[in-house]
Each structure stands twice: as C-alpha cells, then as structure tokens.
Coordinates of C-alpha atoms in Angstrom, one line a residue:
Chain A
X1 CA 80.1 33.4 110.9
X2 CA 79.1 33.5 114.5
X3 CA 76.1 31.3 115.3
X4 CA 74.8 34.2 117.4
X5 CA 74.5 36.2 114.3
X6 CA 72.4 33.6 112.6
X7 CA 70.3 33.2 115.7
X8 CA 69.7 36.9 115.8
X9 CA 68.4 36.9 112.2
X10 CA 66.5 33.7 112.9
X11 CA 64.5 35.5 115.5
X12 CA 63.4 38.1 113.1
X13 CA 59.8 38.3 112.1
X14 CA 60.4 37.9 108.4
X15 CA 59.6 34.7 106.7
X16 CA 62.6 32.6 105.4
X17 CA 64.7 34.5 102.9
X18 CA 63.0 37.8 103.5
X19 CA 66.2 39.6 104.2
X20 CA 66.9 39.3 100.6
X21 CA 63.4 40.4 99.7
X22 CA 63.8 43.5 101.9
X23 CA 66.9 44.7 100.3
X24 CA 66.4 43.5 96.7
X25 CA 62.8 42.6 96.2
X26 CA 60.0 45.0 95.4
X27 CA 60.9 48.1 93.6
X28 CA 60.6 51.4 95.4
X29 CA 57.2 53.1 95.7
X30 CA 57.7 55.3 92.7
X31 CA 58.6 52.3 90.5
X32 CA 56.3 51.0 87.8
X33 CA 55.7 47.3 87.8
X34 CA 55.3 45.6 84.5
X35 CA 51.8 44.5 85.5
X36 CA 50.9 48.1 86.4
X37 CA 52.4 49.3 83.1
X38 CA 50.4 46.9 81.1
X39 CA 47.2 47.3 83.1
X40 CA 47.5 51.1 82.7
X41 CA 47.6 50.8 79.0
X42 CA 51.3 50.7 78.4
X43 CA 53.3 53.8 78.8
X44 CA 50.5 56.0 80.3
X45 CA 51.9 55.6 83.9
X46 CA 55.4 56.3 82.6
X47 CA 54.1 59.3 80.8
X48 CA 52.3 60.5 83.9
X49 CA 55.5 60.3 85.9
X50 CA 57.3 62.1 83.2
X51 CA 54.7 64.9 83.0
X52 CA 55.1 65.5 86.7
X53 CA 58.7 66.1 86.0
X54 CA 58.0 68.4 83.1
X55 CA 58.9 65.8 80.5
X56 CA 56.3 64.4 78.1
X57 CA 57.4 61.1 76.6
X58 CA 54.4 60.4 74.4
X59 CA 54.9 61.8 70.9
X60 CA 51.2 61.7 70.3
X61 CA 50.3 63.8 73.3
X62 CA 49.1 67.4 73.0
X63 CA 50.6 68.8 76.1
X64 CA 53.3 70.8 74.5
X65 CA 52.6 74.5 74.6
X66 CA 53.0 76.8 71.6
X67 CA 55.7 78.6 73.5
X68 CA 57.9 75.5 73.8
X69 CA 57.9 73.8 70.4
X70 CA 61.3 72.2 70.8
X71 CA 60.8 68.4 70.5
X72 CA 61.8 66.4 73.5
X73 CA 64.6 64.0 72.6
X74 CA 63.0 61.4 74.7
X75 CA 60.0 61.5 72.5
X76 CA 62.2 60.7 69.5
X77 CA 63.7 57.8 71.4
X78 CA 60.2 56.4 72.3
X79 CA 59.2 56.7 68.6
X80 CA 62.4 55.0 67.4
X81 CA 62.0 52.2 70.0
X82 CA 58.5 51.5 68.8
X83 CA 59.7 51.5 65.2
X84 CA 62.4 49.0 66.1
X85 CA 60.0 46.6 67.7
X86 CA 57.4 47.0 64.9
X87 CA 60.1 46.3 62.4
X88 CA 61.1 43.1 64.1
X89 CA 57.5 42.0 64.4
X90 CA 56.9 42.6 60.8
X91 CA 59.8 40.4 59.8
X92 CA 59.4 37.5 62.3
X93 CA 57.4 34.4 61.6
X94 CA 54.2 34.3 63.7
X95 CA 54.5 30.6 63.9
X96 CA 58.3 29.8 63.8
X97 CA 59.2 32.7 66.1
X98 CA 56.1 32.7 68.3
X99 CA 57.9 33.2 71.6
X100 CA 59.9 36.0 70.2
X101 CA 56.9 37.6 68.7
X102 CA 55.1 37.4 72.0
X103 CA 58.1 39.0 73.7
X104 CA 58.2 41.9 71.3
X105 CA 54.5 42.5 71.5
X106 CA 54.8 42.7 75.3
X107 CA 57.7 45.1 75.0
X108 CA 55.8 47.2 72.4
X109 CA 52.8 47.3 74.7
X110 CA 55.1 48.6 77.5
X111 CA 55.9 51.5 75.2
X112 CA 52.2 51.9 74.4
X113 CA 52.9 51.1 70.8
X114 CA 50.5 49.4 68.4
X115 CA 51.5 46.2 66.8
X116 CA 51.9 46.2 63.0
X117 CA 48.9 45.0 61.1
X118 CA 49.0 41.2 60.6
X119 CA 48.1 41.5 56.9
X120 CA 51.2 43.3 56.0
X121 CA 53.4 40.9 54.0
X122 CA 57.2 41.3 54.3
X123 CA 59.9 38.8 53.7
X124 CA 60.6 36.8 56.8
X125 CA 64.0 36.8 58.4
X126 CA 66.2 33.7 58.3
X127 CA 67.4 32.3 61.6
X128 CA 70.8 33.9 61.0
X129 CA 69.2 37.2 60.1
X130 CA 67.0 37.0 63.2
X131 CA 70.1 36.7 65.4
X132 CA 71.7 39.7 63.8
X133 CA 68.6 41.8 64.0
X134 CA 67.8 40.8 67.6
X135 CA 71.4 41.5 68.7
X136 CA 71.3 44.9 67.0
X137 CA 68.0 45.7 68.7
X138 CA 69.4 44.8 72.1
X139 CA 72.3 47.2 71.4
X140 CA 70.0 49.9 70.3
X141 CA 67.8 49.6 73.4
X142 CA 70.8 49.7 75.6
X143 CA 72.0 52.8 73.8
X144 CA 68.6 54.5 74.2
X145 CA 68.5 53.5 77.9
X146 CA 71.8 55.2 78.4
X147 CA 71.0 58.3 76.5
X148 CA 67.4 59.2 77.3
X149 CA 66.8 61.8 80.0
X150 CA 63.8 60.4 81.8
X151 CA 64.8 57.8 84.4
X152 CA 61.6 55.7 84.2
X153 CA 61.9 55.5 80.5
X154 CA 65.5 54.5 80.8
X155 CA 64.4 51.7 83.1
X156 CA 61.8 50.4 80.6
X157 CA 64.3 50.6 77.7
X158 CA 67.0 48.8 79.8
X159 CA 64.5 46.1 80.7
X160 CA 63.6 45.6 77.1
X161 CA 67.3 45.3 76.2
X162 CA 67.7 42.7 78.9
X163 CA 64.5 40.9 77.7
X164 CA 65.8 40.6 74.2
X165 CA 69.2 39.3 75.5
X166 CA 67.3 36.7 77.5
X167 CA 65.6 35.2 74.5
X168 CA 66.8 31.7 73.4
X169 CA 67.7 32.9 70.0
X170 CA 70.5 35.0 71.5
X171 CA 71.3 32.7 74.4
X172 CA 72.1 29.9 72.0
X173 CA 74.6 32.2 70.2
X174 CA 76.5 33.3 73.3
Chain B
X1 CA 56.8 60.6 98.0
X2 CA 60.1 61.9 96.7
X3 CA 62.2 59.8 94.4
X4 CA 65.2 58.1 96.0
X5 CA 68.5 59.8 95.5
X6 CA 71.3 58.3 93.7
X7 CA 73.2 57.5 96.9
X8 CA 70.1 55.8 98.3
X9 CA 69.6 53.7 95.2
X10 CA 73.3 52.7 95.2
X11 CA 73.1 51.8 98.9
X12 CA 70.0 49.7 98.3
X13 CA 71.8 48.0 95.5
X14 CA 74.9 47.4 97.6
X15 CA 72.7 45.9 100.4
X16 CA 71.1 43.6 97.8
X17 CA 74.6 42.5 96.7
X18 CA 75.5 41.7 100.3
X19 CA 72.4 39.6 100.7
X20 CA 72.9 37.9 97.3
X21 CA 76.5 37.0 98.2
X22 CA 75.5 35.5 101.5
X23 CA 72.6 33.5 100.1
X24 CA 74.5 32.3 97.0
X25 CA 77.4 31.3 99.1
X26 CA 75.1 29.2 101.3
X27 CA 73.4 27.7 98.3
X28 CA 76.8 26.7 96.9
X29 CA 77.5 24.9 100.1
X30 CA 74.2 23.1 99.9
X31 CA 74.8 22.3 96.2
X32 CA 78.1 20.7 97.0
X33 CA 76.2 17.7 98.3
X34 CA 74.7 17.2 94.9
X35 CA 76.1 15.7 91.8
X36 CA 74.6 18.4 89.5
X37 CA 77.8 20.1 88.5
X38 CA 76.0 22.6 86.2
X39 CA 74.2 24.0 89.2
X40 CA 77.4 24.3 91.2
X41 CA 79.1 26.0 88.3
X42 CA 76.2 28.4 87.8
X43 CA 76.1 29.3 91.5
X44 CA 79.9 29.9 91.5
X45 CA 79.6 32.1 88.4
X46 CA 76.7 34.1 90.0
X47 CA 78.6 34.4 93.3
X48 CA 81.7 35.8 91.6
X49 CA 79.7 38.3 89.7
X50 CA 78.0 39.6 92.8
X51 CA 81.2 39.9 94.7
X52 CA 82.7 41.9 91.8
X53 CA 79.7 44.2 91.7
X54 CA 79.6 44.6 95.4
X55 CA 83.2 45.8 95.3
X56 CA 82.4 48.2 92.5
X57 CA 79.3 49.5 94.3
X58 CA 81.4 50.3 97.4
X59 CA 83.5 52.5 95.3
X60 CA 80.5 54.0 93.6
X61 CA 78.8 54.8 96.9
X62 CA 82.0 56.4 98.3
X63 CA 82.5 58.4 95.1
X64 CA 79.1 60.2 95.7
X65 CA 79.9 60.9 99.3
X66 CA 78.2 58.0 100.9
X67 CA 79.4 55.6 103.5
X68 CA 78.9 52.1 102.0
X69 CA 76.4 50.0 103.9
X70 CA 77.8 46.9 105.6
X71 CA 76.4 43.5 105.3
X72 CA 74.0 42.1 107.9
X73 CA 75.5 39.5 110.2
X74 CA 73.4 36.9 108.5
X75 CA 70.4 36.4 106.3
X76 CA 67.7 33.9 106.7
X77 CA 67.5 31.1 104.2
X78 CA 64.3 29.4 103.2
X79 CA 63.6 25.9 104.4
X80 CA 63.6 23.2 103.1
X81 CA 66.6 23.7 100.9
X82 CA 67.9 20.3 100.2
X83 CA 67.1 19.3 96.6
X84 CA 68.8 20.7 93.5
X85 CA 65.4 22.1 92.4
X86 CA 65.0 24.0 95.7
X87 CA 68.5 25.4 95.6
X88 CA 68.0 26.5 92.0
X89 CA 64.6 28.1 92.8
X90 CA 66.1 30.1 95.6
X91 CA 69.1 31.2 93.4
X92 CA 66.6 32.3 90.8
X93 CA 64.6 34.3 93.4
X94 CA 67.8 36.1 94.5
X95 CA 68.8 36.9 90.9
X96 CA 65.4 38.2 90.0
X97 CA 65.4 40.4 93.1
X98 CA 68.8 41.8 92.1
X99 CA 67.5 42.4 88.5
X100 CA 64.7 44.5 90.0
X101 CA 67.1 46.4 92.1
X102 CA 69.4 47.2 89.2
X103 CA 66.4 48.4 87.2
X104 CA 65.5 50.7 90.0
X105 CA 69.0 52.0 89.9
X106 CA 68.8 52.7 86.2
X107 CA 65.8 54.9 86.8
X108 CA 67.6 57.3 89.2
X109 CA 71.1 57.3 87.7
X110 CA 72.8 58.8 84.7
X111 CA 76.2 58.5 83.0
X112 CA 78.6 55.9 84.2
X113 CA 76.3 54.8 87.1
X114 CA 73.4 54.1 84.7
X115 CA 75.8 52.3 82.3
X116 CA 76.9 50.1 85.2
X117 CA 73.3 49.5 86.3
X118 CA 72.2 48.6 82.7
X119 CA 75.1 46.2 82.3
X120 CA 74.4 44.6 85.7
X121 CA 70.7 44.2 84.8
X122 CA 71.4 42.6 81.5
X123 CA 74.1 40.3 82.8
X124 CA 72.1 39.1 85.8
X125 CA 68.9 38.6 83.7
X126 CA 70.7 36.5 81.2
X127 CA 72.3 34.6 84.1
X128 CA 68.9 33.4 85.4
X129 CA 68.7 30.7 82.8
X130 CA 70.9 28.1 84.6
X131 CA 68.6 28.4 87.6
X132 CA 65.5 27.6 85.5
X133 CA 64.5 31.2 84.7
X134 CA 62.4 31.5 81.7
X135 CA 63.0 34.3 79.2
X136 CA 61.0 37.3 80.1
X137 CA 60.0 40.2 77.9
X138 CA 60.7 42.8 80.6
X139 CA 62.9 41.4 83.3
X140 CA 63.1 43.8 86.3
X141 CA 59.8 45.3 85.7
X142 CA 57.7 42.4 86.8
X143 CA 56.5 41.8 90.3
X144 CA 59.0 39.5 91.9

C-alpha cells in the first residue's frame, strides 16, 4: 500500500472511516429505514411503495378492482408471516422470553400486524421447543424473502429472518 | 427517483466489500497488539468472509454485464483506534454497514442474486455478536 494513497484519502473531506460509510452505510433513497417503517405505522410505507409499482401487499386494503380479483401472492405471504409471528408470541413466555417477545413484536409491527391478545392462554413452549420453533420461523422467513415478488417486502422479510437468527436462543445452539 | 438497477446495487455491494476488507485487515493488524484472541479470531473470520463475498460479487457483476468496481487506494480509519473496545466498535460499524447494503441488494434482486444477498445478510448479522453487537429485531433496516 503506497503511503501516497493513504495521504490522498487522508486529505479527503470525510470524517474518519467515512469511506466505508459512503459505500456501505445509509440505504439508498428509496429504502425504508426501520425507524421510518415503525413511525409510519408499520408496513404503510412499504405498501405505498408497492402500490406505486402496481402491487398491493396489504391483505386488508380495498384497492383491488373488481376486474382484477386474483389474489396477490405477496398478500398471502404477508398474512402468513404475520400468523407465524403471532403464533410465536402466543406461545412464548412474556417473562422468561422477554427479549424474544420484544423482538417478535417489533417484527410484527414492521409487517403492520397486531399482536395477539395477552389474555389468550396457550401452553408455553419449553426451551427446546422454542429453539425448534424459532429456527423454523427463520427458515420460513428466508423462504418468503426469496419467493415474494416485491423487493421491499423481500427486504423486510429477510431482515426478520436475520433478526431471528441473531437472537441468543439460536446463537447458543449454533 | 428511480430505483437502482441490479448492477448498480451489486456494484455498491462490491464497493462495500472492498472497504470492509481494507478496514478489517487494518483492524486485524491493530488487534495483533492485543492479547484478546477472541477479537483477533473474529476479525479473521469476518475478513475471510468478506474476501469470499467480494470474489463472488465480482463474478456476479460481470455476469450481468458490469465491469466490477475496483477498490479505492485506501480508506480512512477512525482515530483513536488503539483499545480492543475501539477496534471491536469499528468492526461492528463495518459489519452493520454491510448488513444494510445486503438488505438493499435483497430489495432489487431476484433468484440466485437475492438468495446470495439474503445469505450474506443473515451471516453478517449473526457475525456481529463477537464485536459486541446486540441482537436486533430487524438488522439492516435500522439507521446505521
């Protein structure tokens, strides 16, 4: 590495380390930040993007015209993804799995899904069952990210898959 | 503003890999002065992963008709960068930047390219842990 090269970069106006930020930092302008997603009420921004492209991801929306009744497969994926997270939330212990519950609530919010009612009583998962269910969920989200049509939805689903993989319950098993 | 094309996103990801490789290599050099072997091992693992992905990305860019971007002559490192904590923090910043870039690539790709991007996203997000990265619900979607 020539010192001149380093000096050239050192003269740049960027603060330390900003070359990396330039090439790998903020997402492109069309991207949706997590904060923006949550501030906008979950998937609404994503849905807005999809609508511009002629693809409505929100199963509850009423934008489909009578002439085009064919269900969008992405809507089915969004509905299945919400069901997956609600199912996990219903079986996790709010106290013993607090971090995991918070994680899935945030993911569900990103998909503009409502959390299951807290009064609903279902048998809690054992630690071993939790690992199995979480791993399966990560695989499902990965599959959905690979098969959905809308790119922004794919990004959200892929990030959810990565978020599940990051959780200690799966990290300890790997 | 129009969405970036696949080749643009691949080039951006390749540029990120160039930067990550440079910075992680430098961090590895700084870490060699420390006795924290787990940090050195984590840096070596991350470095190897980025080198592998850089090589794959070059092929991917070429396969869609692009001319793979070259690395910059050098990249600025933050200062100070002397303690193990500082080194780990910079490594974490690099990894999180790459995770965001992979997520952006997921959004504009399909088929094998999207599969590659998803795998890179998951692998790199999980690899943040040795650098002190806390588990996130939505890695790659947050403001880094």
